[in-house]
PDB file of C-alpha atoms in Angstrom:
ATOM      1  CA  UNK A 395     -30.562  -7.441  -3.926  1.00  0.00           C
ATOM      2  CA  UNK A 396     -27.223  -6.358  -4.305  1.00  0.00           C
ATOM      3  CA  UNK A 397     -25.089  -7.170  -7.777  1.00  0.00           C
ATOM      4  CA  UNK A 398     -21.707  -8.621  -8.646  1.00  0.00           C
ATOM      5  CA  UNK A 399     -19.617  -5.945 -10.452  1.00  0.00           C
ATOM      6  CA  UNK A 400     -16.796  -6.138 -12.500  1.00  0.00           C
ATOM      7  CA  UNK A 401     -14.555  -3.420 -12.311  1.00  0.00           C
ATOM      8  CA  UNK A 402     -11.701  -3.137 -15.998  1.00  0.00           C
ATOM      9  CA  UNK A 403      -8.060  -2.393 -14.975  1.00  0.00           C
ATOM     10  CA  UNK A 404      -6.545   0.465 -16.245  1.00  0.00           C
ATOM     11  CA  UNK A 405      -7.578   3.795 -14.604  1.00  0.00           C
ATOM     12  CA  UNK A 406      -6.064   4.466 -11.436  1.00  0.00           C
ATOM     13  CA  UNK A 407      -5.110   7.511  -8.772  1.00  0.00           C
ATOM     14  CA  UNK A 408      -2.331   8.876  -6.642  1.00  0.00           C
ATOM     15  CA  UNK A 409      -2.555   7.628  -3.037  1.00  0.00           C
ATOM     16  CA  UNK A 410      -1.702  10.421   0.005  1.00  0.00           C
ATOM     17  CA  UNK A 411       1.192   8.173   0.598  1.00  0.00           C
ATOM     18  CA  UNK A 412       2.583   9.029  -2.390  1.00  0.00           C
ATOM     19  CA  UNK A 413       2.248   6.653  -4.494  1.00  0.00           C
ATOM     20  CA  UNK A 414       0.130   5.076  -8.007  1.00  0.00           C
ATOM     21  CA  UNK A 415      -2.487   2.908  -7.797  1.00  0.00           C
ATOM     22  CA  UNK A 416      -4.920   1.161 -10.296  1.00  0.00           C
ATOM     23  CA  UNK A 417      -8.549   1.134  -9.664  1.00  0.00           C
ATOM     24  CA  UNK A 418     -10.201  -2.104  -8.318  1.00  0.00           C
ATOM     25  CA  UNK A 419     -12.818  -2.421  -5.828  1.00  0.00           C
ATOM     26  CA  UNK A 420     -13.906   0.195  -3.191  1.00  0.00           C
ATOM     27  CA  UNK A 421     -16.665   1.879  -1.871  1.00  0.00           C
ATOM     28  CA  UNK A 422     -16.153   4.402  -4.578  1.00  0.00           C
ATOM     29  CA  UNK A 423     -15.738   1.960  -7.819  1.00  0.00           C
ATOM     30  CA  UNK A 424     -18.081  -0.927  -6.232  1.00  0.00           C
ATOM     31  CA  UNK A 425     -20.054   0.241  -3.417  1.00  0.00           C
ATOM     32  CA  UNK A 426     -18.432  -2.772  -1.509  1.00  0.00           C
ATOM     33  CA  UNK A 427     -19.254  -2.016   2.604  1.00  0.00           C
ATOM     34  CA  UNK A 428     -16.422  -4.267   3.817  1.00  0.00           C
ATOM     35  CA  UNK A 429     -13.296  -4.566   1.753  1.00  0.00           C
ATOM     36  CA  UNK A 430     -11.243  -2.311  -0.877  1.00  0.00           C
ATOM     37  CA  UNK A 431      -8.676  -4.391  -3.314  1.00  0.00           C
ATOM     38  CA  UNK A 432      -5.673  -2.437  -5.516  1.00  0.00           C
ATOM     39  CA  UNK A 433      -2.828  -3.075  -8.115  1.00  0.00           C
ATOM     40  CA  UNK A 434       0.108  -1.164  -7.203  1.00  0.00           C
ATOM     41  CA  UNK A 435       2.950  -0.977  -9.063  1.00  0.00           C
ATOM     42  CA  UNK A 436       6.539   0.658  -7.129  1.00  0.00           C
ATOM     43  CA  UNK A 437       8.914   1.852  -9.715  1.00  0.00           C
ATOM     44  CA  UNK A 438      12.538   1.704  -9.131  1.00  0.00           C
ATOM     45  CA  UNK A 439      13.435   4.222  -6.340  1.00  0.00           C
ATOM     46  CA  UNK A 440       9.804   4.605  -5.395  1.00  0.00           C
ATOM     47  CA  UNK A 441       9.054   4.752  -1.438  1.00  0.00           C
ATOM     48  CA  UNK A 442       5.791   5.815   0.029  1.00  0.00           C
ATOM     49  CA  UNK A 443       5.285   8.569   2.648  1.00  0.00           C
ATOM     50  CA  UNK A 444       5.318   7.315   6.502  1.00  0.00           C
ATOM     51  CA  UNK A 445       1.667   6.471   7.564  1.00  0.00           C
ATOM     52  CA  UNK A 446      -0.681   3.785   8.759  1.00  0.00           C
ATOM     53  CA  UNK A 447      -4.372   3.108   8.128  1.00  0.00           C
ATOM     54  CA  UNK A 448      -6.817   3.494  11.005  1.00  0.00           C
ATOM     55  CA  UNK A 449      -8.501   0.430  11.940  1.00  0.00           C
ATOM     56  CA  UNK A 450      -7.893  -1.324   9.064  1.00  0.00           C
ATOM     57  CA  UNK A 451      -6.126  -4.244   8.031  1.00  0.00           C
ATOM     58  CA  UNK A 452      -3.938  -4.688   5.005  1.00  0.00           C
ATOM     59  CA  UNK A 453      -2.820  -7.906   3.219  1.00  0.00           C
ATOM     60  CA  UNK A 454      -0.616  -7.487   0.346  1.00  0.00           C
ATOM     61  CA  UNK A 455       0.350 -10.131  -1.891  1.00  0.00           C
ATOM     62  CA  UNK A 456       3.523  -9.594  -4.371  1.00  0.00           C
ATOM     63  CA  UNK A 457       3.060 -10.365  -8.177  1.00  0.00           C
ATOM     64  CA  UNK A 458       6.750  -9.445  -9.190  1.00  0.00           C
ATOM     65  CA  UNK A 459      10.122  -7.781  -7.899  1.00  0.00           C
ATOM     66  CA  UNK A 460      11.298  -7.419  -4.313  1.00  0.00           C
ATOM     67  CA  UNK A 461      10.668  -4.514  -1.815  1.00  0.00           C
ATOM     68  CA  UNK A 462      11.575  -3.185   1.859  1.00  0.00           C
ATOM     69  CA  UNK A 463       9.239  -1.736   4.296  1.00  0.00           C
ATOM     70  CA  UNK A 464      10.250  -0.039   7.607  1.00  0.00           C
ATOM     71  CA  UNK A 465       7.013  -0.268  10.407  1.00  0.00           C
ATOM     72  CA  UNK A 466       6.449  -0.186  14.012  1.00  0.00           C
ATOM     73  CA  UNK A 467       6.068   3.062  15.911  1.00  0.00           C
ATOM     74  CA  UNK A 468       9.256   4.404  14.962  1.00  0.00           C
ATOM     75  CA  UNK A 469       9.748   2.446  11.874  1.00  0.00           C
ATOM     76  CA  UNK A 470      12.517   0.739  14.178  1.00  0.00           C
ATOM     77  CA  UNK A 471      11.925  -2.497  11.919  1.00  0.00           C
ATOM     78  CA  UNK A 472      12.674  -3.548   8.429  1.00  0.00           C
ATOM     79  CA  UNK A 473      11.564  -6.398   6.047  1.00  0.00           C
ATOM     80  CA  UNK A 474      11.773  -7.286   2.682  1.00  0.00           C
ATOM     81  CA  UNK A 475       9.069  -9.243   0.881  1.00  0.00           C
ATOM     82  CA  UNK A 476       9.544 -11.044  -2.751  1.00  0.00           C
ATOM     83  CA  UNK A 477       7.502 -12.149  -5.288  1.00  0.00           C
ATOM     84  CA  UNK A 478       4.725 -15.146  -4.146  1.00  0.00           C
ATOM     85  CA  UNK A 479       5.211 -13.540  -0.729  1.00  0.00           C
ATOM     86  CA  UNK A 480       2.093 -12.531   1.296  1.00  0.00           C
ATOM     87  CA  UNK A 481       2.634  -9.755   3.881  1.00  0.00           C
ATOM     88  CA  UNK A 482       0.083  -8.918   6.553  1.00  0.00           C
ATOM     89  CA  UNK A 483      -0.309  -5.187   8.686  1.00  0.00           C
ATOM     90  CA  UNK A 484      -1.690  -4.903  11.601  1.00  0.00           C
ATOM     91  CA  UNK A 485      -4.167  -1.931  11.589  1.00  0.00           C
ATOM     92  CA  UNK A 486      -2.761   1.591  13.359  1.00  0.00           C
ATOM     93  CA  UNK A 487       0.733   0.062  12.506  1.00  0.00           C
ATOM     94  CA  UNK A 488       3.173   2.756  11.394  1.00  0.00           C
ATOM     95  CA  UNK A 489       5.041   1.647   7.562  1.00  0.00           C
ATOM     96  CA  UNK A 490       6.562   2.767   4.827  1.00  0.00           C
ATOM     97  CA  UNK A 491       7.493   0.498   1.511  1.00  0.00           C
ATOM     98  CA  UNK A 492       9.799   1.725  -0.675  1.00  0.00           C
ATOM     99  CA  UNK A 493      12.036  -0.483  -3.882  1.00  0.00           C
ATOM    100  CA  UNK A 494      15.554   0.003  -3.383  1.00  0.00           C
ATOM    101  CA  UNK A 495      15.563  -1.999  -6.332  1.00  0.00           C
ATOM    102  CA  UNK A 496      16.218  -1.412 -10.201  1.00  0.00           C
ATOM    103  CA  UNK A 497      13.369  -3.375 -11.189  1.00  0.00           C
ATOM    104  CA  UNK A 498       9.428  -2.347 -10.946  1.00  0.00           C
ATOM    105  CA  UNK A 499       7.336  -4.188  -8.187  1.00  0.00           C
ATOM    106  CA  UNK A 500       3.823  -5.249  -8.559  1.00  0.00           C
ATOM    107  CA  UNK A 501       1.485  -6.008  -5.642  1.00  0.00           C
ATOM    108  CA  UNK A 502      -2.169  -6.930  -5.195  1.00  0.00           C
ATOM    109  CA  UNK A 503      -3.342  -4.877  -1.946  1.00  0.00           C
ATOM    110  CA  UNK A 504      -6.600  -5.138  -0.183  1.00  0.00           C
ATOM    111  CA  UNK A 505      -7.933  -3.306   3.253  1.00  0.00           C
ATOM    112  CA  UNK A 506     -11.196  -3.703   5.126  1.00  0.00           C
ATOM    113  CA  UNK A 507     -12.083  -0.384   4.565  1.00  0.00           C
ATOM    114  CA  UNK A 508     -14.116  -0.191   1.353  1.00  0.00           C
ATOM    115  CA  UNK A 509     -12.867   3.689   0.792  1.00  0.00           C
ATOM    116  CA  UNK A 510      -9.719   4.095  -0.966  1.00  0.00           C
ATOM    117  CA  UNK A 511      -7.986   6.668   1.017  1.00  0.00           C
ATOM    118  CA  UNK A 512     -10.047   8.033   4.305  1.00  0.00           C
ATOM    119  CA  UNK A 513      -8.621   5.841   6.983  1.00  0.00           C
ATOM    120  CA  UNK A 514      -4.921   6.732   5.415  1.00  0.00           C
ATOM    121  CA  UNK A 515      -3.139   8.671   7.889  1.00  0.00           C
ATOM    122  CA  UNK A 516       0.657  10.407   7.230  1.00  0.00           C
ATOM    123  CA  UNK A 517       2.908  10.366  10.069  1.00  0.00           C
ATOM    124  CA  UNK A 518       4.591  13.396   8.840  1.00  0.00           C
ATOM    125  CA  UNK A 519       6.938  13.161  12.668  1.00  0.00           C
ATOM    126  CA  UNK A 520       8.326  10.074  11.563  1.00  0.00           C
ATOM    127  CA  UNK A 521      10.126  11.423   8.281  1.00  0.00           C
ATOM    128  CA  UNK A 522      13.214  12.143   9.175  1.00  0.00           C
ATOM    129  CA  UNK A 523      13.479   8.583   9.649  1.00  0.00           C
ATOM    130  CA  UNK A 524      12.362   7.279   6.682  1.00  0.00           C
ATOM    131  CA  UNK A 525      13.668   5.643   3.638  1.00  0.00           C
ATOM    132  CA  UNK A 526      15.143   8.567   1.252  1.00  0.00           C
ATOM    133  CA  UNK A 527      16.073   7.667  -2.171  1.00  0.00           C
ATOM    134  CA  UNK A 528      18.665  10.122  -2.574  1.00  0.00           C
ATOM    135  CA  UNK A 529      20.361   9.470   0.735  1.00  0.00           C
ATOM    136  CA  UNK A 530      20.700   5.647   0.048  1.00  0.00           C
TER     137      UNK A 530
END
């Protein structure tokens, strides 16, 4: 029979996208099958790298703060989500959130794939149109 888990807050790891997340469940903290669940918190100035997640879905939820993401194949589209806002991707759907903001964002993120990282894929050819920092 399998067993309920909790899993303390706290430790956490740098995503390929670039950036910090703290630990929740996954495959690797859990041995959940279905489903992996995340705090992230965005600094001021942060923005992830261009990428999607392979057959996976992604619902975010935002604690606190504001952000922007670009998405769609060419990251063609923008939107900007708030706190109390729920935001839904697609899975295979090109995206990239970033805070243009001066205040910290905080976000409670969960995929159906149980494993952290291994369907994240960088779209390295979409770069050059992504959100910058320094060229804001």
């Amino acid at each position: 029979m399998a067993e309920c888990k909790i899993i303390r807050g706290g430790a956490g790891f740098h995503g390929k996208q670039g950036l910090d997340y703290f630990s929740g469940i996954s495959a690797e903290s859990a041995g959940s099958k279905a489903i992996c669940m995340h705090l992230l918190e965005m600094p001021p100035g942060a923005a992830a790298e261009p990428h999607y997640h392979e057959a996976h879905e992604t619902a975010i939820y935002v604690l606190e703060g504001s952000a922007e993401m670009l998405h769609g194949p060419e990251l063609e589209h923008v939107m900007r989500v708030e706190a109390g806002d729920y935001l839904y991707i697609p899975a295979g759907v090109p995206h990239q959130p970033y805070n243009p903001t001066e205040k910290p964002v905080r976000a409670v993120i969960a995929r159906t794939d149980p494993n952290e990282q291994e369907s994240v894929v960088l779209v390295k050819e979409l770069s050059s149109k992504a959100y910058r920092p320094s060229a804001q």
